[in-house]
mmCIF file of C-alpha atoms in Angstrom:
data_model
loop_
_atom_site.group_PDB
_atom_site.id
_atom_site.type_symbol
_atom_site.label_atom_id
_atom_site.label_comp_id
_atom_site.label_asym_id
_atom_site.label_seq_id
_atom_site.Cartn_x
_atom_site.Cartn_y
_atom_site.Cartn_z
ATOM 1 C CA GLY A 167 -5.566 -12.990 -0.150
ATOM 2 C CA GLU A 168 -3.116 -14.833 -2.325
ATOM 3 C CA SER A 169 -1.152 -11.686 -3.069
ATOM 4 C CA VAL A 170 0.396 -11.431 0.394
ATOM 5 C CA GLY A 171 2.995 -13.394 2.255
ATOM 6 C CA LEU A 172 2.615 -17.086 2.978
ATOM 7 C CA HIS A 173 4.165 -16.621 6.376
ATOM 8 C CA LEU A 174 2.072 -13.771 7.625
ATOM 9 C CA PRO A 175 1.340 -13.665 11.320
ATOM 10 C CA THR A 176 -2.245 -14.757 11.745
ATOM 11 C CA LEU A 177 -4.744 -13.728 14.347
ATOM 12 C CA SER A 178 -7.958 -15.701 14.760
ATOM 13 C CA VAL A 179 -10.728 -14.171 16.821
ATOM 14 C CA GLN A 180 -14.302 -15.052 17.600
ATOM 15 C CA GLU A 181 -16.963 -12.832 16.124
ATOM 16 C CA GLY A 182 -17.888 -10.184 18.645
ATOM 17 C CA ASP A 183 -14.567 -10.262 20.471
ATOM 18 C CA ASN A 184 -12.042 -7.446 20.336
ATOM 19 C CA SER A 185 -8.958 -7.765 18.117
ATOM 20 C CA ILE A 186 -5.534 -6.310 18.716
ATOM 21 C CA ILE A 187 -3.050 -6.227 15.875
ATOM 22 C CA ASN A 188 0.486 -5.189 16.665
ATOM 23 C CA CYS A 189 3.211 -3.611 14.597
ATOM 24 C CA ALA A 190 6.805 -2.697 15.345
ATOM 25 C CA TYR A 191 8.171 0.122 13.240
ATOM 26 C CA SER A 192 11.746 0.774 12.356
ATOM 27 C CA ASN A 193 12.526 4.467 12.280
ATOM 28 C CA SER A 194 12.436 6.542 15.443
ATOM 29 C CA ALA A 195 12.197 9.674 13.261
ATOM 30 C CA SER A 196 8.975 8.551 11.570
ATOM 31 C CA ASP A 197 6.261 11.109 12.219
ATOM 32 C CA TYR A 198 3.174 9.655 10.675
ATOM 33 C CA PHE A 199 1.632 6.200 10.783
ATOM 34 C CA ILE A 200 -1.276 4.602 9.007
ATOM 35 C CA TRP A 201 -3.190 1.351 9.216
ATOM 36 C CA TYR A 202 -4.478 -0.189 6.014
ATOM 37 C CA LYS A 203 -6.822 -3.112 5.461
ATOM 38 C CA GLN A 204 -6.500 -5.357 2.417
ATOM 39 C CA GLU A 205 -9.248 -7.765 1.531
ATOM 40 C CA SER A 206 -8.560 -10.670 -0.779
ATOM 41 C CA GLY A 207 -8.158 -9.558 -4.373
ATOM 42 C CA LYS A 208 -8.363 -5.869 -3.560
ATOM 43 C CA GLY A 209 -6.070 -2.973 -2.939
ATOM 44 C CA PRO A 210 -5.206 -1.690 0.535
ATOM 45 C CA GLN A 211 -7.797 0.582 2.089
ATOM 46 C CA PHE A 212 -7.108 3.308 4.634
ATOM 47 C CA ILE A 213 -8.457 2.674 8.127
ATOM 48 C CA ILE A 214 -6.954 5.205 10.488
ATOM 49 C CA ASP A 215 -3.846 7.317 10.919
ATOM 50 C CA ILE A 216 -1.925 8.897 13.764
ATOM 51 C CA ARG A 217 0.784 11.485 14.020
ATOM 52 C CA SER A 218 3.791 11.072 16.253
ATOM 53 C CA ASN A 219 2.631 13.825 18.603
ATOM 54 C CA MET A 220 -0.300 11.656 19.647
ATOM 55 C CA ASP A 221 -0.506 8.455 21.684
ATOM 56 C CA LYS A 222 -4.008 7.400 20.779
ATOM 57 C CA ARG A 223 -6.611 8.020 18.155
ATOM 58 C CA GLN A 224 -10.077 6.582 17.857
ATOM 59 C CA GLY A 225 -12.298 5.958 14.898
ATOM 60 C CA GLN A 226 -15.424 3.965 14.380
ATOM 61 C CA ARG A 227 -14.805 0.636 16.160
ATOM 62 C CA VAL A 228 -11.055 1.106 15.743
ATOM 63 C CA THR A 229 -8.389 2.601 17.977
ATOM 64 C CA VAL A 230 -4.740 3.102 17.177
ATOM 65 C CA LEU A 231 -2.165 3.313 19.939
ATOM 66 C CA LEU A 232 1.341 4.604 19.461
ATOM 67 C CA ASN A 233 4.212 3.941 21.838
ATOM 68 C CA LYS A 234 7.202 5.862 20.576
ATOM 69 C CA THR A 235 9.463 4.673 23.353
ATOM 70 C CA VAL A 236 9.448 1.134 22.064
ATOM 71 C CA LYS A 237 8.471 1.991 18.482
ATOM 72 C CA HIS A 238 5.247 0.053 18.647
ATOM 73 C CA LEU A 239 1.907 0.608 17.007
ATOM 74 C CA SER A 240 -1.295 -1.303 17.618
ATOM 75 C CA LEU A 241 -4.719 -1.425 16.040
ATOM 76 C CA GLN A 242 -7.652 -2.391 18.188
ATOM 77 C CA ILE A 243 -10.907 -3.451 16.573
ATOM 78 C CA ALA A 244 -13.948 -3.581 18.822
ATOM 79 C CA ALA A 245 -16.663 -6.192 18.357
ATOM 80 C CA THR A 246 -14.912 -7.880 15.456
ATOM 81 C CA GLN A 247 -17.161 -8.842 12.569
ATOM 82 C CA PRO A 248 -16.718 -11.318 9.685
ATOM 83 C CA GLY A 249 -16.237 -8.375 7.344
ATOM 84 C CA ASP A 250 -13.113 -7.462 9.284
ATOM 85 C CA SER A 251 -11.348 -10.561 7.962
ATOM 86 C CA ALA A 252 -8.428 -9.249 5.923
ATOM 87 C CA VAL A 253 -4.717 -8.534 6.031
ATOM 88 C CA TYR A 254 -3.844 -5.459 8.040
ATOM 89 C CA PHE A 255 -0.761 -3.393 7.310
ATOM 90 C CA CYS A 256 0.849 -0.730 9.381
ATOM 91 C CA ALA A 257 2.799 1.884 7.466
ATOM 92 C CA GLU A 258 5.197 4.555 8.608
ATOM 93 C CA ASN A 259 6.314 7.664 6.826
ATOM 94 C CA THR A 260 10.082 7.490 6.931
ATOM 95 C CA GLY A 261 10.535 10.413 4.575
ATOM 96 C CA GLN A 262 11.848 13.800 5.504
ATOM 97 C CA SER A 263 8.647 15.715 6.030
ATOM 98 C CA GLY A 264 10.312 19.080 5.896
ATOM 99 C CA ALA A 265 11.915 18.338 2.553
ATOM 100 C CA GLY A 266 8.594 17.356 1.051
ATOM 101 C CA SER A 267 9.806 13.913 0.191
ATOM 102 C CA TYR A 268 7.710 10.893 0.742
ATOM 103 C CA GLN A 269 8.425 7.370 1.715
ATOM 104 C CA LEU A 270 5.587 5.357 3.113
ATOM 105 C CA THR A 271 7.016 2.019 4.196
ATOM 106 C CA PHE A 272 4.572 -0.805 4.735
ATOM 107 C CA GLY A 273 4.991 -3.641 7.187
ATOM 108 C CA LYS A 274 4.517 -7.231 6.094
ATOM 109 C CA GLY A 275 0.991 -7.436 7.443
ATOM 110 C CA THR A 276 -1.080 -9.525 9.809
ATOM 111 C CA LYS A 277 -3.908 -11.718 8.634
ATOM 112 C CA LEU A 278 -7.050 -11.445 10.728
ATOM 113 C CA SER A 279 -9.513 -14.331 10.547
ATOM 114 C CA VAL A 280 -12.871 -13.912 12.213
ATOM 115 C CA ILE A 281 -14.600 -17.075 13.340
ATOM 116 C CA PRO A 282 -18.384 -16.796 13.035
ATOM 117 C CA ASP B 24 -17.333 8.394 -7.352
ATOM 118 C CA ALA B 25 -14.943 6.244 -9.369
ATOM 119 C CA GLY B 26 -11.843 5.221 -7.523
ATOM 120 C CA VAL B 27 -8.413 4.567 -8.951
ATOM 121 C CA ILE B 28 -8.816 2.486 -12.081
ATOM 122 C CA GLN B 29 -6.167 0.040 -13.189
ATOM 123 C CA SER B 30 -5.899 -2.141 -16.253
ATOM 124 C CA PRO B 31 -5.454 -4.891 -17.032
ATOM 125 C CA ARG B 32 -6.579 -6.687 -13.869
ATOM 126 C CA HIS B 33 -4.719 -9.798 -14.904
ATOM 127 C CA GLU B 34 -1.970 -10.374 -17.416
ATOM 128 C CA VAL B 35 -0.058 -13.479 -18.276
ATOM 129 C CA THR B 36 2.885 -13.075 -20.586
ATOM 130 C CA GLU B 37 6.068 -14.813 -21.592
ATOM 131 C CA MET B 38 9.539 -13.839 -20.540
ATOM 132 C CA GLY B 39 10.978 -11.186 -22.804
ATOM 133 C CA GLN B 40 7.675 -9.607 -23.715
ATOM 134 C CA GLU B 41 6.817 -5.997 -23.035
ATOM 135 C CA VAL B 42 4.201 -5.326 -20.381
ATOM 136 C CA THR B 43 2.300 -2.077 -19.967
ATOM 137 C CA LEU B 44 0.144 -1.423 -16.934
ATOM 138 C CA ARG B 45 -2.227 1.507 -16.874
ATOM 139 C CA CYS B 46 -3.684 3.691 -14.179
ATOM 140 C CA LYS B 47 -6.276 6.414 -14.003
ATOM 141 C CA PRO B 48 -6.057 8.268 -10.690
ATOM 142 C CA ILE B 49 -8.954 9.879 -8.919
ATOM 143 C CA SER B 50 -9.795 13.172 -10.566
ATOM 144 C CA GLY B 51 -8.188 16.102 -8.799
ATOM 145 C CA HIS B 52 -5.514 14.068 -7.054
ATOM 146 C CA ASP B 53 -2.062 15.551 -7.473
ATOM 147 C CA TYR B 54 -0.024 12.552 -6.382
ATOM 148 C CA LEU B 55 0.227 9.183 -8.069
ATOM 149 C CA PHE B 56 2.105 6.174 -6.769
ATOM 150 C CA TRP B 57 3.094 2.819 -8.203
ATOM 151 C CA TYR B 58 3.564 -0.032 -5.731
ATOM 152 C CA ARG B 59 4.483 -3.655 -6.226
ATOM 153 C CA GLN B 60 3.312 -6.429 -3.913
ATOM 154 C CA THR B 61 4.947 -9.856 -3.688
ATOM 155 C CA MET B 62 4.868 -12.646 -1.178
ATOM 156 C CA MET B 63 8.496 -12.210 -0.315
ATOM 157 C CA ARG B 64 8.838 -8.438 -0.163
ATOM 158 C CA GLY B 65 5.365 -7.189 0.651
ATOM 159 C CA LEU B 66 4.374 -3.754 -0.636
ATOM 160 C CA GLU B 67 7.196 -1.758 -2.195
ATOM 161 C CA LEU B 68 7.037 1.770 -3.540
ATOM 162 C CA LEU B 69 8.391 1.891 -7.070
ATOM 163 C CA ILE B 70 7.876 5.521 -8.059
ATOM 164 C CA TYR B 71 5.656 8.472 -7.345
ATOM 165 C CA PHE B 72 4.584 11.566 -9.256
ATOM 166 C CA ASN B 73 3.458 14.996 -8.156
ATOM 167 C CA ASN B 74 1.584 17.075 -10.722
ATOM 168 C CA ASN B 75 2.660 14.603 -13.419
ATOM 169 C CA VAL B 76 6.351 14.983 -12.581
ATOM 170 C CA PRO B 77 8.295 11.968 -11.286
ATOM 171 C CA ILE B 78 9.607 12.863 -7.851
ATOM 172 C CA ASP B 79 11.258 9.704 -6.604
ATOM 173 C CA ASP B 80 11.989 6.651 -8.717
ATOM 174 C CA SER B 81 14.552 5.115 -6.392
ATOM 175 C CA GLY B 82 12.297 2.125 -5.893
ATOM 176 C CA MET B 83 12.282 1.155 -9.556
ATOM 177 C CA PRO B 84 14.176 -2.109 -9.544
ATOM 178 C CA GLU B 85 16.159 -1.676 -12.750
ATOM 179 C CA ASP B 86 16.232 -0.084 -16.163
ATOM 180 C CA ARG B 87 13.708 -2.555 -17.499
ATOM 181 C CA PHE B 88 11.090 -0.630 -15.558
ATOM 182 C CA SER B 89 9.840 2.763 -16.635
ATOM 183 C CA ALA B 90 6.859 4.905 -15.690
ATOM 184 C CA LYS B 91 5.250 7.893 -17.311
ATOM 185 C CA MET B 92 2.474 10.299 -16.528
ATOM 186 C CA PRO B 93 1.657 12.255 -19.688
ATOM 187 C CA ASN B 94 -1.284 14.020 -18.071
ATOM 188 C CA ALA B 95 -3.129 14.292 -14.793
ATOM 189 C CA SER B 96 -5.517 11.461 -15.574
ATOM 190 C CA PHE B 97 -3.236 8.738 -16.869
ATOM 191 C CA SER B 98 -0.069 6.900 -15.965
ATOM 192 C CA THR B 99 1.700 3.827 -17.286
ATOM 193 C CA LEU B 100 4.211 1.426 -15.833
ATOM 194 C CA LYS B 101 6.158 -0.453 -18.452
ATOM 195 C CA ILE B 102 8.397 -3.469 -18.098
ATOM 196 C CA GLN B 103 10.585 -4.301 -21.047
ATOM 197 C CA PRO B 104 11.690 -7.017 -21.309
ATOM 198 C CA SER B 105 9.724 -8.803 -18.634
ATOM 199 C CA GLU B 106 11.202 -11.578 -16.505
ATOM 200 C CA PRO B 107 9.582 -14.242 -14.299
ATOM 201 C CA ARG B 108 10.769 -12.439 -11.162
ATOM 202 C CA ASP B 109 8.593 -9.481 -12.153
ATOM 203 C CA SER B 110 5.516 -11.553 -11.364
ATOM 204 C CA ALA B 111 3.607 -9.628 -8.732
ATOM 205 C CA VAL B 112 0.550 -7.516 -8.127
ATOM 206 C CA TYR B 113 1.137 -3.925 -9.166
ATOM 207 C CA PHE B 114 -0.909 -1.258 -7.445
ATOM 208 C CA CYS B 115 -1.486 2.306 -8.423
ATOM 209 C CA ALA B 116 -2.579 4.772 -5.765
ATOM 210 C CA SER B 117 -3.403 8.460 -5.733
ATOM 211 C CA SER B 118 -3.653 11.170 -3.116
ATOM 212 C CA ASP B 119 -5.005 14.690 -3.036
ATOM 213 C CA THR B 120 -2.982 15.901 -0.085
ATOM 214 C CA ASN B 121 0.542 16.087 1.143
ATOM 215 C CA PRO B 122 1.447 12.399 1.085
ATOM 216 C CA ASN B 123 3.326 12.816 4.324
ATOM 217 C CA THR B 124 0.043 13.244 6.091
ATOM 218 C CA GLY B 125 -2.650 12.033 3.779
ATOM 219 C CA GLU B 126 -4.507 8.924 2.770
ATOM 220 C CA LEU B 127 -3.601 6.924 -0.304
ATOM 221 C CA PHE B 128 -6.414 5.573 -2.440
ATOM 222 C CA PHE B 129 -5.392 2.303 -4.048
ATOM 223 C CA GLY B 130 -6.704 0.684 -7.179
ATOM 224 C CA GLU B 131 -7.653 -2.976 -7.356
ATOM 225 C CA GLY B 132 -4.237 -3.911 -8.727
ATOM 226 C CA SER B 133 -2.873 -5.573 -11.849
ATOM 227 C CA ARG B 134 -1.765 -9.147 -11.313
ATOM 228 C CA LEU B 135 1.164 -9.918 -13.598
ATOM 229 C CA THR B 136 2.427 -13.409 -14.276
ATOM 230 C CA VAL B 137 5.535 -13.786 -16.389
ATOM 231 C CA LEU B 138 6.174 -17.328 -17.550
#
């Protein structure tokens, strides 16, 4: 939507194909990661999360992969549908978990366009 | 169930005017967050509350910005005086769990335009 960056990376996929959205995170100490979906004119919506002690987590039609060695996160969407068209944000918790503080830092986002 | 409710959805004001944005979190949620989204900077955390107490306001850009949470069901973000560079979409979000591990529920946002 018009609320996000003009220079967002854009991924165009054919309906029914699989989508892979990538994200590089910044802090090697981050222990929790989330993917959010933001449709035009709406707030971000939680999709799936993963803790740093995991490499992979699956949800309904979505899979998140975490590679801590290279600080990379990916979101895979199976059988992409027109309703998946949105901006997708990865977010990392860079706060000090033990101290109870919180700092969820969002990436700039990737715009996914699904071609019918 | 009602989600996070924000008002107004849109506001257009002139530079120097006071702006007040309002948020009603999901009932029972102990954490409330204010985020700002712009084209240039993406989503930025401004401040968050736990049990109505401000915990971290390091993201508040300057003294013109203030936020309050007088009770568990209401929060305000105030900008006084407003400036054109404050134009953005302001999101409120709430959470019922440890925010280090839990999901945030976002409202629909308040789009602010300062002329």
